[in-house]
Amino acid sequence: MVVPEATLTHLNRADGSATYTHNGFSIIGAVNGPIEVLRRDEMPEEATIEVNVRPAVGVGSPKERHLETLLHNTLRSIILTRLIPRTLVQLTLQVRSLPEEDAMTGISSTLTILPHLLHTALLSLLSASIPLSTTLTCVLVALPASSTPLLSPTANELLRAKPIKSVHVFAFSGDRRLLLNESDGSFSYEEWEEACEMAEDVCCREEEGGVSLGGDSMDVDGQTENLDKWLREVVRRKVEWEQRWKNGT
């Protein structure tokens, strides 16, 4: 697959921000926090997390509310809310663009955009220096009726592989814990287990070899890259940029 593009800390009026672009999806994320929380939302021992998803066109719908719930539950499992009690962490995700073919794939758009929203949210939280217990990576796995599984497919690849039996989205933490599992379609337990193993390999693999992310896999020095290493590289570049004053550059 094409390597995701990420830009961090580019919005001046937010505590943290990120723009994530991959497979035709482009999303801007902004985080404000920890900030003062309204008394009715205040939690005495934990921080309050607020997630807002804004569509590319029009106003929010039940689809965005469902995405907000999935994101909230997943992010709450990695944010150290007890370190910043009685505060608010506000996350806003603005969808800038979608693939033109996304509506023609016959697949729930909630699942196709979910990995991109999660990655944007995580990068925004890292940009804002919100305390986290771990990082996460997420990937979509599609199971066509008459071909091999597709890892993080583009909209064109989904169109060419129709009909699609089922689609699965998995998110794993840095220590290989399954944080999110959303599926749609008809599938057996064995097919789900195979998809889960492939997703874990792509998200968390440390050894050489294994499953690549499609035709244009992420290669660094001849070794197949994975999403966790890609995320670490993005954070490394951010830290180097913020520490450039020490080197006088």
mmCIF file of C-alpha atoms in Angstrom:
data_model
loop_
_atom_site.group_PDB
_atom_site.id
_atom_site.type_symbol
_atom_site.label_atom_id
_atom_site.label_comp_id
_atom_site.label_asym_id
_atom_site.label_seq_id
_atom_site.Cartn_x
_atom_site.Cartn_y
_atom_site.Cartn_z
ATOM 1 C CA MET A 1 0.000 0.000 0.000
ATOM 2 C CA VAL A 2 0.975 3.625 -0.278
ATOM 3 C CA VAL A 3 2.662 4.883 2.871
ATOM 4 C CA PRO A 4 0.317 7.093 4.940
ATOM 5 C CA GLU A 5 1.237 10.758 5.075
ATOM 6 C CA ALA A 6 1.051 12.610 8.378
ATOM 7 C CA THR A 7 1.704 16.198 9.411
ATOM 8 C CA LEU A 8 1.745 17.070 13.109
ATOM 9 C CA THR A 9 1.268 20.279 15.094
ATOM 10 C CA HIS A 10 0.332 22.554 12.208
ATOM 11 C CA LEU A 11 -2.737 24.281 13.708
ATOM 12 C CA ASN A 12 -1.783 27.298 15.806
ATOM 13 C CA ARG A 13 -4.933 27.521 17.923
ATOM 14 C CA ALA A 14 -5.055 23.903 19.072
ATOM 15 C CA ASP A 15 -2.967 22.180 21.730
ATOM 16 C CA GLY A 16 -2.303 19.358 19.287
ATOM 17 C CA SER A 17 -3.141 18.692 15.657
ATOM 18 C CA ALA A 18 -2.509 16.267 12.826
ATOM 19 C CA THR A 19 -3.426 15.805 9.183
ATOM 20 C CA TYR A 20 -3.559 12.213 7.966
ATOM 21 C CA THR A 21 -3.814 11.213 4.299
ATOM 22 C CA HIS A 22 -4.067 7.653 3.015
ATOM 23 C CA ASN A 23 -5.876 5.760 0.227
ATOM 24 C CA GLY A 24 -7.818 8.847 -0.836
ATOM 25 C CA PHE A 25 -8.941 9.750 2.700
ATOM 26 C CA SER A 26 -7.763 13.030 4.197
ATOM 27 C CA ILE A 27 -8.624 13.965 7.787
ATOM 28 C CA ILE A 28 -7.622 16.834 10.055
ATOM 29 C CA GLY A 29 -7.574 16.264 13.804
ATOM 30 C CA ALA A 30 -7.348 18.849 16.578
ATOM 31 C CA VAL A 31 -7.040 18.308 20.333
ATOM 32 C CA ASN A 32 -7.604 20.834 23.090
ATOM 33 C CA GLY A 33 -6.774 19.723 26.578
ATOM 34 C CA PRO A 34 -6.502 19.273 29.373
ATOM 35 C CA ILE A 35 -8.913 22.209 29.693
ATOM 36 C CA GLU A 36 -11.623 23.235 32.117
ATOM 37 C CA VAL A 37 -14.690 21.019 32.005
ATOM 38 C CA LEU A 38 -18.292 21.993 32.640
ATOM 39 C CA ARG A 39 -19.450 21.122 36.130
ATOM 40 C CA ARG A 40 -22.155 18.764 34.859
ATOM 41 C CA ASP A 41 -19.563 16.772 32.871
ATOM 42 C CA GLU A 42 -16.839 16.807 35.512
ATOM 43 C CA MET A 43 -15.589 13.467 36.825
ATOM 44 C CA PRO A 44 -13.848 13.610 40.224
ATOM 45 C CA GLU A 45 -11.187 10.984 39.507
ATOM 46 C CA GLU A 46 -10.865 10.959 35.716
ATOM 47 C CA ALA A 47 -10.721 13.245 32.728
ATOM 48 C CA THR A 48 -13.725 13.661 30.461
ATOM 49 C CA ILE A 49 -13.152 12.787 26.802
ATOM 50 C CA GLU A 50 -15.184 14.432 24.069
ATOM 51 C CA VAL A 51 -14.989 13.263 20.445
ATOM 52 C CA ASN A 52 -16.540 15.144 17.524
ATOM 53 C CA VAL A 53 -16.539 13.807 13.956
ATOM 54 C CA ARG A 54 -17.477 16.245 11.195
ATOM 55 C CA PRO A 55 -18.288 14.962 7.694
ATOM 56 C CA ALA A 56 -16.719 16.341 4.538
ATOM 57 C CA VAL A 57 -20.088 17.658 3.333
ATOM 58 C CA GLY A 58 -23.205 18.612 5.245
ATOM 59 C CA VAL A 59 -23.993 18.150 8.910
ATOM 60 C CA GLY A 60 -23.450 15.192 11.183
ATOM 61 C CA SER A 61 -25.733 12.154 11.018
ATOM 62 C CA PRO A 62 -26.215 8.945 13.041
ATOM 63 C CA LYS A 63 -23.188 7.577 11.165
ATOM 64 C CA GLU A 64 -20.945 10.228 12.746
ATOM 65 C CA ARG A 65 -22.504 9.629 16.171
ATOM 66 C CA HIS A 66 -21.725 5.909 15.843
ATOM 67 C CA LEU A 67 -18.139 6.677 14.838
ATOM 68 C CA GLU A 68 -17.782 9.023 17.804
ATOM 69 C CA THR A 69 -18.887 6.242 20.156
ATOM 70 C CA LEU A 70 -16.394 3.762 18.687
ATOM 71 C CA LEU A 71 -13.569 6.289 18.848
ATOM 72 C CA HIS A 72 -14.439 7.377 22.383
ATOM 73 C CA ASN A 73 -14.485 3.836 23.751
ATOM 74 C CA THR A 74 -11.238 2.891 22.007
ATOM 75 C CA LEU A 75 -9.301 6.027 22.938
ATOM 76 C CA ARG A 76 -10.492 5.936 26.524
ATOM 77 C CA SER A 77 -8.760 2.575 26.908
ATOM 78 C CA ILE A 78 -5.339 4.125 26.168
ATOM 79 C CA ILE A 79 -5.620 7.665 27.602
ATOM 80 C CA LEU A 80 -4.399 7.904 31.199
ATOM 81 C CA THR A 81 -7.471 9.776 32.353
ATOM 82 C CA ARG A 82 -6.657 9.379 36.056
ATOM 83 C CA LEU A 83 -3.528 11.502 35.649
ATOM 84 C CA ILE A 84 -5.592 14.544 34.625
ATOM 85 C CA PRO A 85 -8.818 14.346 36.674
ATOM 86 C CA ARG A 86 -11.568 16.994 36.561
ATOM 87 C CA THR A 87 -10.449 18.173 33.120
ATOM 88 C CA LEU A 88 -11.658 17.845 29.528
ATOM 89 C CA VAL A 89 -9.826 16.414 26.524
ATOM 90 C CA GLN A 90 -11.635 17.595 23.411
ATOM 91 C CA LEU A 91 -10.922 15.880 20.084
ATOM 92 C CA THR A 92 -12.332 17.118 16.781
ATOM 93 C CA LEU A 93 -11.911 15.190 13.532
ATOM 94 C CA GLN A 94 -12.774 16.954 10.278
ATOM 95 C CA VAL A 95 -13.026 14.779 7.170
ATOM 96 C CA ARG A 96 -11.504 16.770 4.308
ATOM 97 C CA SER A 97 -11.950 14.361 1.414
ATOM 98 C CA LEU A 98 -13.040 10.829 0.551
ATOM 99 C CA PRO A 99 -12.232 8.589 -2.431
ATOM 100 C CA GLU A 100 -14.658 9.178 -5.287
ATOM 101 C CA GLU A 101 -15.330 5.431 -5.529
ATOM 102 C CA ASP A 102 -16.011 4.973 -1.801
ATOM 103 C CA ALA A 103 -19.796 5.095 -2.188
ATOM 104 C CA MET A 104 -19.731 2.488 -4.989
ATOM 105 C CA THR A 105 -17.884 -0.274 -3.133
ATOM 106 C CA GLY A 106 -21.021 -1.577 -1.436
ATOM 107 C CA ILE A 107 -19.203 -1.593 1.911
ATOM 108 C CA SER A 108 -20.216 0.316 5.004
ATOM 109 C CA SER A 109 -18.437 3.668 4.894
ATOM 110 C CA THR A 110 -18.268 3.534 8.682
ATOM 111 C CA LEU A 111 -15.730 0.710 8.466
ATOM 112 C CA THR A 112 -13.698 2.078 5.560
ATOM 113 C CA ILE A 113 -13.039 5.403 7.285
ATOM 114 C CA LEU A 114 -12.648 4.088 10.848
ATOM 115 C CA PRO A 115 -8.905 3.171 10.653
ATOM 116 C CA HIS A 116 -8.076 6.610 9.252
ATOM 117 C CA LEU A 117 -10.029 8.363 12.002
ATOM 118 C CA LEU A 118 -8.269 6.329 14.684
ATOM 119 C CA HIS A 119 -4.810 7.081 13.302
ATOM 120 C CA THR A 120 -5.622 10.785 13.024
ATOM 121 C CA ALA A 121 -6.956 10.824 16.584
ATOM 122 C CA LEU A 122 -3.861 9.112 17.971
ATOM 123 C CA LEU A 123 -1.470 11.443 16.150
ATOM 124 C CA SER A 124 -3.424 14.456 17.413
ATOM 125 C CA LEU A 125 -3.245 13.182 20.999
ATOM 126 C CA LEU A 126 0.494 12.620 20.659
ATOM 127 C CA SER A 127 0.892 16.125 19.249
ATOM 128 C CA ALA A 128 -0.934 17.546 22.280
ATOM 129 C CA SER A 129 1.210 15.477 24.701
ATOM 130 C CA ILE A 130 -1.855 13.854 26.251
ATOM 131 C CA PRO A 131 -0.649 11.053 28.586
ATOM 132 C CA LEU A 132 -1.194 7.634 27.000
ATOM 133 C CA SER A 133 -0.625 4.138 28.329
ATOM 134 C CA THR A 134 0.269 2.859 24.854
ATOM 135 C CA THR A 135 -0.152 3.626 21.172
ATOM 136 C CA LEU A 136 -2.443 1.887 18.699
ATOM 137 C CA THR A 137 -2.567 0.984 15.032
ATOM 138 C CA CYS A 138 -5.576 -0.033 12.994
ATOM 139 C CA VAL A 139 -6.161 -1.806 9.682
ATOM 140 C CA LEU A 140 -9.078 -2.876 7.506
ATOM 141 C CA VAL A 141 -9.221 -6.429 6.140
ATOM 142 C CA ALA A 142 -11.626 -7.298 3.308
ATOM 143 C CA LEU A 143 -12.514 -10.901 2.442
ATOM 144 C CA PRO A 144 -13.618 -11.198 -1.204
ATOM 145 C CA ALA A 145 -15.749 -14.126 -2.311
ATOM 146 C CA SER A 146 -13.269 -15.433 -4.885
ATOM 147 C CA SER A 147 -9.792 -14.096 -4.082
ATOM 148 C CA THR A 148 -7.290 -13.699 -1.279
ATOM 149 C CA PRO A 149 -7.908 -11.291 1.630
ATOM 150 C CA LEU A 150 -7.145 -7.629 1.035
ATOM 151 C CA LEU A 151 -5.216 -5.647 3.634
ATOM 152 C CA SER A 152 -5.933 -1.930 3.803
ATOM 153 C CA PRO A 153 -7.394 -1.924 0.271
ATOM 154 C CA THR A 154 -8.132 1.178 -1.757
ATOM 155 C CA ALA A 155 -11.627 1.868 -3.063
ATOM 156 C CA ASN A 156 -10.547 0.760 -6.551
ATOM 157 C CA GLU A 157 -9.227 -2.540 -5.195
ATOM 158 C CA LEU A 158 -12.530 -3.155 -3.422
ATOM 159 C CA LEU A 159 -14.434 -2.467 -6.634
ATOM 160 C CA ARG A 160 -12.286 -4.900 -8.614
ATOM 161 C CA ALA A 161 -12.648 -7.597 -5.936
ATOM 162 C CA LYS A 162 -16.460 -7.481 -5.729
ATOM 163 C CA PRO A 163 -18.406 -9.237 -4.394
ATOM 164 C CA ILE A 164 -16.971 -8.766 -0.898
ATOM 165 C CA LYS A 165 -18.119 -11.347 1.657
ATOM 166 C CA SER A 166 -17.106 -9.455 4.770
ATOM 167 C CA VAL A 167 -15.054 -6.535 6.018
ATOM 168 C CA HIS A 168 -13.228 -6.342 9.343
ATOM 169 C CA VAL A 169 -11.505 -3.519 11.210
ATOM 170 C CA PHE A 170 -9.001 -4.375 13.935
ATOM 171 C CA ALA A 171 -7.050 -2.046 16.217
ATOM 172 C CA PHE A 172 -4.120 -3.275 18.288
ATOM 173 C CA SER A 173 -2.168 -1.599 21.053
ATOM 174 C CA GLY A 174 1.601 -1.396 21.109
ATOM 175 C CA ASP A 175 1.694 -4.521 23.290
ATOM 176 C CA ARG A 176 -0.487 -6.471 20.808
ATOM 177 C CA ARG A 177 -3.762 -6.208 22.739
ATOM 178 C CA LEU A 178 -6.906 -6.163 20.617
ATOM 179 C CA LEU A 179 -8.586 -2.814 21.307
ATOM 180 C CA LEU A 180 -11.234 -2.709 18.584
ATOM 181 C CA ASN A 181 -13.007 -5.308 16.480
ATOM 182 C CA GLU A 182 -15.750 -4.283 14.066
ATOM 183 C CA SER A 183 -17.049 -6.616 11.353
ATOM 184 C CA ASP A 184 -19.721 -6.529 8.675
ATOM 185 C CA GLY A 185 -20.918 -9.263 6.313
ATOM 186 C CA SER A 186 -21.120 -13.048 6.328
ATOM 187 C CA PHE A 187 -18.126 -14.994 7.642
ATOM 188 C CA SER A 188 -17.156 -17.998 9.736
ATOM 189 C CA TYR A 189 -15.121 -17.952 12.919
ATOM 190 C CA GLU A 190 -12.153 -19.430 11.034
ATOM 191 C CA GLU A 191 -12.293 -16.597 8.483
ATOM 192 C CA TRP A 192 -12.507 -14.012 11.254
ATOM 193 C CA GLU A 193 -9.555 -15.585 13.046
ATOM 194 C CA GLU A 194 -7.478 -15.561 9.853
ATOM 195 C CA ALA A 195 -8.321 -11.901 9.257
ATOM 196 C CA CYS A 196 -7.433 -11.045 12.863
ATOM 197 C CA GLU A 197 -4.050 -12.777 12.600
ATOM 198 C CA MET A 198 -3.246 -10.964 9.358
ATOM 199 C CA ALA A 199 -4.210 -7.627 10.887
ATOM 200 C CA GLU A 200 -2.095 -8.270 13.978
ATOM 201 C CA ASP A 201 0.859 -9.160 11.777
ATOM 202 C CA VAL A 202 0.537 -5.920 9.829
ATOM 203 C CA CYS A 203 0.021 -3.756 12.913
ATOM 204 C CA CYS A 204 2.481 -5.297 15.355
ATOM 205 C CA ARG A 205 4.977 -7.529 13.555
ATOM 206 C CA GLU A 206 8.551 -7.056 14.746
ATOM 207 C CA GLU A 207 10.424 -9.778 12.898
ATOM 208 C CA GLU A 208 11.439 -9.674 9.247
ATOM 209 C CA GLY A 209 9.188 -11.155 6.571
ATOM 210 C CA GLY A 210 5.501 -11.862 7.070
ATOM 211 C CA VAL A 211 2.516 -10.203 5.478
ATOM 212 C CA SER A 212 3.016 -7.062 3.425
ATOM 213 C CA LEU A 213 0.454 -4.332 2.970
ATOM 214 C CA GLY A 214 -0.385 -4.934 -0.655
ATOM 215 C CA GLY A 215 1.405 -4.136 -3.880
ATOM 216 C CA ASP A 216 3.431 -1.111 -2.777
ATOM 217 C CA SER A 217 4.447 -2.236 0.686
ATOM 218 C CA MET A 218 6.339 0.032 3.021
ATOM 219 C CA ASP A 219 10.002 -0.857 2.651
ATOM 220 C CA VAL A 220 12.809 0.597 4.715
ATOM 221 C CA ASP A 221 16.348 -0.609 4.005
ATOM 222 C CA GLY A 222 15.002 -3.704 2.273
ATOM 223 C CA GLN A 223 12.783 -4.775 5.181
ATOM 224 C CA THR A 224 8.994 -4.764 5.049
ATOM 225 C CA GLU A 225 7.703 -2.076 7.362
ATOM 226 C CA ASN A 226 4.602 -2.297 9.544
ATOM 227 C CA LEU A 227 2.189 0.273 10.934
ATOM 228 C CA ASP A 228 3.732 0.338 14.399
ATOM 229 C CA LYS A 229 7.157 1.166 12.976
ATOM 230 C CA TRP A 230 5.602 3.781 10.696
ATOM 231 C CA LEU A 231 3.968 5.408 13.722
ATOM 232 C CA ARG A 232 7.238 5.402 15.652
ATOM 233 C CA GLU A 233 8.973 7.064 12.710
ATOM 234 C CA VAL A 234 6.339 9.824 12.602
ATOM 235 C CA VAL A 235 6.782 10.479 16.322
ATOM 236 C CA ARG A 236 10.582 10.404 15.990
ATOM 237 C CA ARG A 237 10.473 13.117 13.331
ATOM 238 C CA LYS A 238 8.180 15.198 15.545
ATOM 239 C CA VAL A 239 10.564 14.947 18.501
ATOM 240 C CA GLU A 240 13.558 15.819 16.331
ATOM 241 C CA TRP A 241 11.739 18.900 15.033
ATOM 242 C CA GLU A 242 10.833 20.056 18.538
ATOM 243 C CA GLN A 243 14.397 19.491 19.777
ATOM 244 C CA ARG A 244 16.063 21.246 16.843
ATOM 245 C CA TRP A 245 16.883 24.272 19.003
ATOM 246 C CA LYS A 246 19.365 22.151 20.947
ATOM 247 C CA ASN A 247 21.366 21.549 17.789
ATOM 248 C CA GLY A 248 21.073 25.127 16.589
ATOM 249 C CA THR A 249 19.268 24.109 13.362
#
